[in-house]
Amino acid sequence: MVADTATTDAASADGAVAAPRAPAGLQLRAWAARRAEAAIIPLGALALGLGLFSLFLASLGKSPAAFLDLVYRGGFGSSFALQNSLQRAAPLLFAALCVALPARLGLVVIGGEGAIVLGGLAAAAVATPLSGAPGSLGIALMALAALLAGALWLGAVGALRAWRGVNETIASLLMSYIAIALANHLIEGWLRDPGSLNKPSTRTLDEAFRIGPLPGLEVHWGLAVGLVACLLAWVLTERTTLGFAARIAGGNVRAAQIQGLPVGRLITGFTALGGALAALAGFFEVAAVHGNANGSLVAGYGYTGILIAFLARQNPLAIPPVAFLLGGIEASSGLIQRRLHVPDATILVLEGLLFLLVLMGETLYGRFKVFSPHLWGDKQAAAGLKPSGAPAP
Amino acid sequence: MSGLDLPGDLGLWSVLLAVIGGAIRVSTPFLFVSLGETITERSGRINLGLEGTLVFGAMSAYATAVLTGSAWAGVAVAGLAGGLFGLLHGWICRLPRVNDVALGIALMLFGSGLAFLFGKAFIQPSAPQLPAIPFGSWSDLAQVRAALQINVLFLIGAALSVFLWWALRNTRIGLVVRIVGDSTDAARAMGYDVDRVRLLATGAGGVLAGIGGAYLSLYYPGSWNEGISSGQGLMAVALVVFARWNPLACFGAALLFGGAGALGPALQSVGVSQGYYLFYAAPYVLTLGVLIATSSPNHALAGAPGELGHAK
Amino acid sequence: MAHHSISRRTLLAGTAVLGGSALSGRGALAAGPMTVGVIYVGPKDDYGYNQAHAKGAAALKGLPGIEVVEEENVRETTDVQKTMESMINMDGASLILPTSFGYFDPHVLIEAKKNPKVQFRHCGGLWTEANPKNAGSYFGYIAQGQYLNGIVAAHATKSKRLGFVAAKPIPQVLNNINGFLMGARSVDPAITCQVIFTGEWSLAVKEAEATNALIDGGADVITCHVDSPKVTVETAARRGAFVCGYHADQSALAKDKYLTGAEWDWAPIYKGFVTGMQAGKAPPNFLRGGLADGFVKMSAYGPAVSEAARKNADAVKAEMMKGGFAIIRGPLKDNKGNEIAAAGKGLPENAPELESTGYLVEGVRGSA
């Protein structure tokens, strides 16, 4: 699948095209108008989704008011709820970046799950021989091992794509299943801690290698690192020549080649970077959550990450809010199950419905005059760019 | 156990037989979903949501069979429900700027969620099953007879793949689908309603995926629970790329995938009991191997519809 | 095993208030109403492991002063920690029952330390004295049920080959496989058992393929240890093999092919926990029991079970009810030829060695 989906979107959305600018004040207002549009349309879609789902619940004989109250209280309404949501969002940041970075080149990589699992396994594997080493050294080497494992695994997918023409979507999915099989094989074989009886695991890390929560919070460091990674990914894709080159290659490979861009290396590099970041999620699962690698590393974060990346329109800066929202829904899902006595699947329906509507909302961009940059004074931008999300000509 | 400790009289032949039997038993859902997705993608759209359609098909087929006592009614309802999901995808994708890949993922959640929710009541009851034709009744060997118990849906799927292969090349409808999939502009210039063709192609894809689900719940494994599919729909969509959008190759891919999946259990049953996780990965490794071997840097996407993935 | 003093219970009373939730009033009464949180790793109605626990939880719902809150499909990650905290903070739960193996370490241990006033009882985990005192583990000697399954299977098999679909080679699964074959061999020492590991707790197609492979290999009685035996039971019955059930009663799925089955019965255990806590007594930290203690029960015999088989199984069952029945008894070797137990030695059901079984007995085809 050669989806160059988001590349064009994002290029226009962030106004990265070098063009003569309007005076600063007008430009800011036009920028704000576009941003407001990018926030209000999805929020409207979310509200509509919650409304429709309330009706659905009412038809099942459950109270919509209680439902909305529980979504708020379970996902957002207290310090505990907020931290719960943030905690769930943390691994999703990495998983989404694993999709969003290669998407700059028009690639659809859906094998992040495998990189997460291998990252966790690699971290746990190097921790055993390092036992007794200073904590910071151990943690650094574990992270390095994870980054390497993820980079190699998905970098291979990129390389196959670049030099052998192998479709990266199917290759990454296949590689993901293979990675999970490999991880299970090792966790229950060579790397198994003989003391792990009914839950086969690798050896438990030294206490010094464990990563604690963020200061004052109960959320582990993966959240902070994930946010920084999103920021850096944005800088890379939007503010560096490398990112610019990737975007050109994503738009038109031939053109990029004619301009002498190293398309093959770009493809391999971006998929490898995505794999490395996904592997960090696995590293944090091991170092901050489980204390060893075990079958629970296969938690489906990789697949949720795909959804988040697409909802964020492959924009690294949009990933954190989307991941937080999803984390919030998942955080409230337990409370909804327990209080409304509905099955877990109800939340799946809610998520599906919300995302369906948010995606449908994309069609509304540019339809409302009130958000038009033109109206707010940025005539150049209005002339040079379609409203955000405009189709490629 | 050390070495090969062969049970029965067949020895290693039983592995081959198991692979053949497994190919026939396990391939059908992959076949139907990938044929459906081939129609959809040939028209220039990707529906990644067929996993959800497959699961909903499985649930609705099972529920219908429980309620009506007729397995075939279940197949019909599953096809209908799948068609509705397909039309929903096709209809939403008509809207400007809606991304088909992302929408597919949302529909995957939505379809699975609805299936699990409405399926709760049908986990406990047993449903009547689809009939199989005993092609192996000539044999004295129970293993051969079992391997050659062939379900009618498998035969329909096989026939369908030949028919679709032929129809895409030789019928007007097939031509229209391909033109629409290869170039929106050309299709519009020729006066075709591109959106409508894609809507119907996605609907048709949904029908087939729904029927694939019916096979899961009404024949093999022949049961309804929430783990019934475990990603087969997603894999089948990926197999379409592997099969280069060719219905005949879809049949081959589904057989390869199903047969390789039978390797793990069969090897354990003849005493190869170490490293079963790796044997279970055989379908993925084989598919990847074939994919790498048959790809080429020069015509990376031979057979790919020109409009596929062209984002809005 | 250590029981906790009443004073712990009075401490328990305060916890619910912290949550500030709608239920907070309940916790304020010392020995009166209480909330129990039950957590499942899969769907509550899976015809197997989770359903057996859900049935136990359902039995609590009718009790006076007991509120049960349940959450299904909770992953063995920080998700389960948050679920436990949410049950404590928002629902005022004072007893948490996380029912999946993988919940124990580190998740239950972390939450038990964090919430010293709440009781955690985990199914399957190996609680030790070093772990928090407000945590604990319970499990049943269900291998006894598999032993009885094996006796009945031995009377039914013609091929002398049994089949076992297993998820992962962990001690509790290995004990079941060993129990099944030892039961069968107590009837006919020539019987063997083929095991196929699927590698996952719940994977429908693989379980069906494994069942077919077993039957193709000549097995004519099948049992399993996966989370949801539904697929295995139905596939085997359709192929004409006999079936012994596991986790819950699957007789409706296999009709006359169903011989008997080893079932959990968590209802009395869970009732014991809550009535104890209502009376101010913390549940035991380490609780094990088998047929005699009501943790495990057998499905009713199916129509295909002969009179001789019934008598045989009933007699052994009566023996087990006395306690101390040794399924593993010497002289016995594992299937690699190593000695497990010398002549005259035996491991009764409560032998600690059985918690770390790493072998399959002689006659089982497959590797641990």
mmCIF file of N, CA and C in Angstrom, chain A residues 69-126:
data_model
loop_
_atom_site.group_PDB
_atom_site.id
_atom_site.type_symbol
_atom_site.label_atom_id
_atom_site.label_comp_id
_atom_site.label_asym_id
_atom_site.label_seq_id
_atom_site.Cartn_x
_atom_site.Cartn_y
_atom_site.Cartn_z
ATOM 1 N N ASP A 69 -20.794 11.086 32.980
ATOM 2 C CA ASP A 69 -20.172 11.368 34.266
ATOM 3 C C ASP A 69 -18.997 10.416 34.507
ATOM 4 N N LEU A 70 -19.191 9.149 34.148
ATOM 5 C CA LEU A 70 -18.142 8.158 34.390
ATOM 6 C C LEU A 70 -16.940 8.363 33.468
ATOM 7 N N VAL A 71 -17.209 8.775 32.212
ATOM 8 C CA VAL A 71 -16.097 9.068 31.306
ATOM 9 C C VAL A 71 -15.246 10.167 31.919
ATOM 10 N N TYR A 72 -15.917 11.184 32.432
ATOM 11 C CA TYR A 72 -15.193 12.303 33.019
ATOM 12 C C TYR A 72 -14.440 11.872 34.269
ATOM 13 N N ARG A 73 -15.145 11.191 35.145
ATOM 14 C CA ARG A 73 -14.508 10.826 36.418
ATOM 15 C C ARG A 73 -13.418 9.775 36.238
ATOM 16 N N GLY A 74 -13.642 8.847 35.314
ATOM 17 C CA GLY A 74 -12.683 7.765 35.134
ATOM 18 C C GLY A 74 -11.437 8.180 34.376
ATOM 19 N N GLY A 75 -11.596 9.130 33.440
ATOM 20 C CA GLY A 75 -10.465 9.460 32.593
ATOM 21 C C GLY A 75 -9.820 10.794 32.892
ATOM 22 N N PHE A 76 -10.578 11.725 33.439
ATOM 23 C CA PHE A 76 -10.066 13.086 33.485
ATOM 24 C C PHE A 76 -10.358 13.840 34.771
ATOM 25 N N GLY A 77 -11.292 13.352 35.560
ATOM 26 C CA GLY A 77 -11.880 14.180 36.603
ATOM 27 C C GLY A 77 -11.113 14.305 37.904
ATOM 28 N N SER A 78 -10.028 13.591 38.070
ATOM 29 C CA SER A 78 -9.293 13.708 39.320
ATOM 30 C C SER A 78 -7.825 13.486 39.020
ATOM 31 N N SER A 79 -6.997 13.749 39.993
ATOM 32 C CA SER A 79 -5.570 13.538 39.787
ATOM 33 C C SER A 79 -5.309 12.073 39.458
ATOM 34 N N PHE A 80 -5.981 11.186 40.175
ATOM 35 C CA PHE A 80 -5.810 9.755 39.911
ATOM 36 C C PHE A 80 -6.214 9.417 38.486
ATOM 37 N N ALA A 81 -7.373 9.944 38.072
ATOM 38 C CA ALA A 81 -7.881 9.630 36.734
ATOM 39 C C ALA A 81 -6.936 10.172 35.666
ATOM 40 N N LEU A 82 -6.456 11.402 35.873
ATOM 41 C CA LEU A 82 -5.559 12.002 34.889
ATOM 42 C C LEU A 82 -4.272 11.196 34.766
ATOM 43 N N GLN A 83 -3.753 10.789 35.911
ATOM 44 C CA GLN A 83 -2.513 10.023 35.867
ATOM 45 C C GLN A 83 -2.729 8.658 35.232
ATOM 46 N N ASN A 84 -3.888 8.102 35.479
ATOM 47 C CA ASN A 84 -4.257 6.836 34.854
ATOM 48 C C ASN A 84 -4.229 6.994 33.332
ATOM 49 N N SER A 85 -4.842 8.078 32.852
ATOM 50 C CA SER A 85 -4.886 8.320 31.407
ATOM 51 C C SER A 85 -3.488 8.542 30.848
ATOM 52 N N LEU A 86 -2.686 9.343 31.580
ATOM 53 C CA LEU A 86 -1.333 9.638 31.108
ATOM 54 C C LEU A 86 -0.487 8.370 31.058
ATOM 55 N N GLN A 87 -0.665 7.541 32.084
ATOM 56 C CA GLN A 87 0.083 6.293 32.132
ATOM 57 C C GLN A 87 -0.225 5.426 30.919
ATOM 58 N N ARG A 88 -1.493 5.371 30.576
ATOM 59 C CA ARG A 88 -1.880 4.550 29.423
ATOM 60 C C ARG A 88 -1.408 5.163 28.122
ATOM 61 N N ALA A 89 -1.296 6.506 28.107
ATOM 62 C CA ALA A 89 -0.873 7.179 26.877
ATOM 63 C C ALA A 89 0.609 6.959 26.602
ATOM 64 N N ALA A 90 1.406 6.774 27.676
ATOM 65 C CA ALA A 90 2.865 6.784 27.520
ATOM 66 C C ALA A 90 3.373 5.822 26.445
ATOM 67 N N PRO A 91 3.073 4.531 26.515
ATOM 68 C CA PRO A 91 3.621 3.653 25.471
ATOM 69 C C PRO A 91 3.046 3.962 24.087
ATOM 70 N N LEU A 92 1.842 4.538 24.072
ATOM 71 C CA LEU A 92 1.197 4.804 22.786
ATOM 72 C C LEU A 92 1.918 5.906 22.012
ATOM 73 N N LEU A 93 2.587 6.814 22.740
ATOM 74 C CA LEU A 93 3.330 7.881 22.063
ATOM 75 C C LEU A 93 4.386 7.274 21.156
ATOM 76 N N PHE A 94 5.145 6.333 21.717
ATOM 77 C CA PHE A 94 6.206 5.689 20.932
ATOM 78 C C PHE A 94 5.619 4.890 19.775
ATOM 79 N N ALA A 95 4.560 4.150 20.089
ATOM 80 C CA ALA A 95 3.958 3.286 19.061
ATOM 81 C C ALA A 95 3.441 4.127 17.894
ATOM 82 N N ALA A 96 2.900 5.308 18.210
ATOM 83 C CA ALA A 96 2.366 6.164 17.145
ATOM 84 C C ALA A 96 3.491 6.789 16.332
ATOM 85 N N LEU A 97 4.573 7.154 16.997
ATOM 86 C CA LEU A 97 5.707 7.722 16.258
ATOM 87 C C LEU A 97 6.268 6.709 15.270
ATOM 88 N N CYS A 98 6.206 5.447 15.644
ATOM 89 C CA CYS A 98 6.702 4.374 14.777
ATOM 90 C C CYS A 98 5.922 4.341 13.464
ATOM 91 N N VAL A 99 4.692 4.816 13.488
ATOM 92 C CA VAL A 99 3.888 4.873 12.269
ATOM 93 C C VAL A 99 4.078 6.224 11.568
ATOM 94 N N ALA A 100 4.128 7.280 12.383
ATOM 95 C CA ALA A 100 4.122 8.628 11.812
ATOM 96 C C ALA A 100 5.428 8.966 11.085
ATOM 97 N N LEU A 101 6.556 8.504 11.604
ATOM 98 C CA LEU A 101 7.822 8.866 10.954
ATOM 99 C C LEU A 101 7.941 8.278 9.550
ATOM 100 N N PRO A 102 7.751 6.952 9.395
ATOM 101 C CA PRO A 102 7.820 6.423 8.024
ATOM 102 C C PRO A 102 6.728 7.010 7.122
ATOM 103 N N ALA A 103 5.630 7.448 7.723
ATOM 104 C CA ALA A 103 4.545 8.008 6.919
ATOM 105 C C ALA A 103 5.002 9.264 6.184
ATOM 106 N N ARG A 104 6.037 9.922 6.722
ATOM 107 C CA ARG A 104 6.574 11.095 6.027
ATOM 108 C C ARG A 104 7.062 10.731 4.638
ATOM 109 N N LEU A 105 7.479 9.484 4.498
ATOM 110 C CA LEU A 105 7.967 9.019 3.209
ATOM 111 C C LEU A 105 6.886 8.287 2.434
ATOM 112 N N GLY A 106 5.657 8.409 2.915
ATOM 113 C CA GLY A 106 4.576 7.732 2.228
ATOM 114 C C GLY A 106 4.508 6.256 2.529
ATOM 115 N N LEU A 107 5.127 5.822 3.619
ATOM 116 C CA LEU A 107 5.121 4.399 3.956
ATOM 117 C C LEU A 107 4.105 4.117 5.056
ATOM 118 N N VAL A 108 3.429 2.993 4.944
ATOM 119 C CA VAL A 108 2.507 2.573 5.995
ATOM 120 C C VAL A 108 3.119 1.383 6.724
ATOM 121 N N VAL A 109 3.660 1.642 7.898
ATOM 122 C CA VAL A 109 4.300 0.593 8.688
ATOM 123 C C VAL A 109 3.357 0.197 9.815
ATOM 124 N N ILE A 110 2.954 -1.072 9.844
ATOM 125 C CA ILE A 110 1.987 -1.471 10.869
ATOM 126 C C ILE A 110 2.563 -2.548 11.793
ATOM 127 N N GLY A 111 3.887 -2.646 11.803
ATOM 128 C CA GLY A 111 4.507 -3.716 12.597
ATOM 129 C C GLY A 111 5.158 -3.240 13.881
ATOM 130 N N GLY A 112 4.707 -2.123 14.424
ATOM 131 C CA GLY A 112 5.329 -1.590 15.634
ATOM 132 C C GLY A 112 5.290 -2.545 16.817
ATOM 133 N N GLU A 113 4.246 -3.353 16.876
ATOM 134 C CA GLU A 113 4.098 -4.280 17.996
ATOM 135 C C GLU A 113 5.339 -5.172 18.154
ATOM 136 N N GLY A 114 5.834 -5.668 17.035
ATOM 137 C CA GLY A 114 7.006 -6.539 17.083
ATOM 138 C C GLY A 114 8.225 -5.805 17.606
ATOM 139 N N ALA A 115 8.394 -4.546 17.192
ATOM 140 C CA ALA A 115 9.547 -3.770 17.651
ATOM 141 C C ALA A 115 9.437 -3.503 19.151
ATOM 142 N N ILE A 116 8.236 -3.259 19.638
ATOM 143 C CA ILE A 116 8.044 -3.035 21.074
ATOM 144 C C ILE A 116 8.488 -4.272 21.856
ATOM 145 N N VAL A 117 8.011 -5.423 21.405
ATOM 146 C CA VAL A 117 8.307 -6.666 22.118
ATOM 147 C C VAL A 117 9.806 -6.970 22.082
ATOM 148 N N LEU A 118 10.408 -6.819 20.893
ATOM 149 C CA LEU A 118 11.841 -7.098 20.799
ATOM 150 C C LEU A 118 12.657 -6.095 21.600
ATOM 151 N N GLY A 119 12.211 -4.839 21.625
ATOM 152 C CA GLY A 119 12.903 -3.831 22.413
ATOM 153 C C GLY A 119 12.933 -4.212 23.880
ATOM 154 N N GLY A 120 11.777 -4.623 24.376
ATOM 155 C CA GLY A 120 11.707 -5.047 25.770
ATOM 156 C C GLY A 120 12.590 -6.254 26.023
ATOM 157 N N LEU A 121 12.558 -7.178 25.095
ATOM 158 C CA LEU A 121 13.357 -8.397 25.262
ATOM 159 C C LEU A 121 14.847 -8.071 25.256
ATOM 160 N N ALA A 122 15.263 -7.216 24.311
ATOM 161 C CA ALA A 122 16.678 -6.858 24.226
ATOM 162 C C ALA A 122 17.126 -6.176 25.513
ATOM 163 N N ALA A 123 16.302 -5.276 26.035
ATOM 164 C CA ALA A 123 16.653 -4.577 27.273
ATOM 165 C C ALA A 123 16.836 -5.584 28.408
ATOM 166 N N ALA A 124 15.893 -6.510 28.510
ATOM 167 C CA ALA A 124 15.971 -7.499 29.587
ATOM 168 C C ALA A 124 17.175 -8.416 29.393
ATOM 169 N N ALA A 125 17.477 -8.734 28.128
ATOM 170 C CA ALA A 125 18.569 -9.670 27.865
ATOM 171 C C ALA A 125 19.924 -9.084 28.253
ATOM 172 N N VAL A 126 20.141 -7.791 27.971
ATOM 173 C CA VAL A 126 21.447 -7.233 28.331
ATOM 174 C C VAL A 126 21.528 -6.934 29.826
#
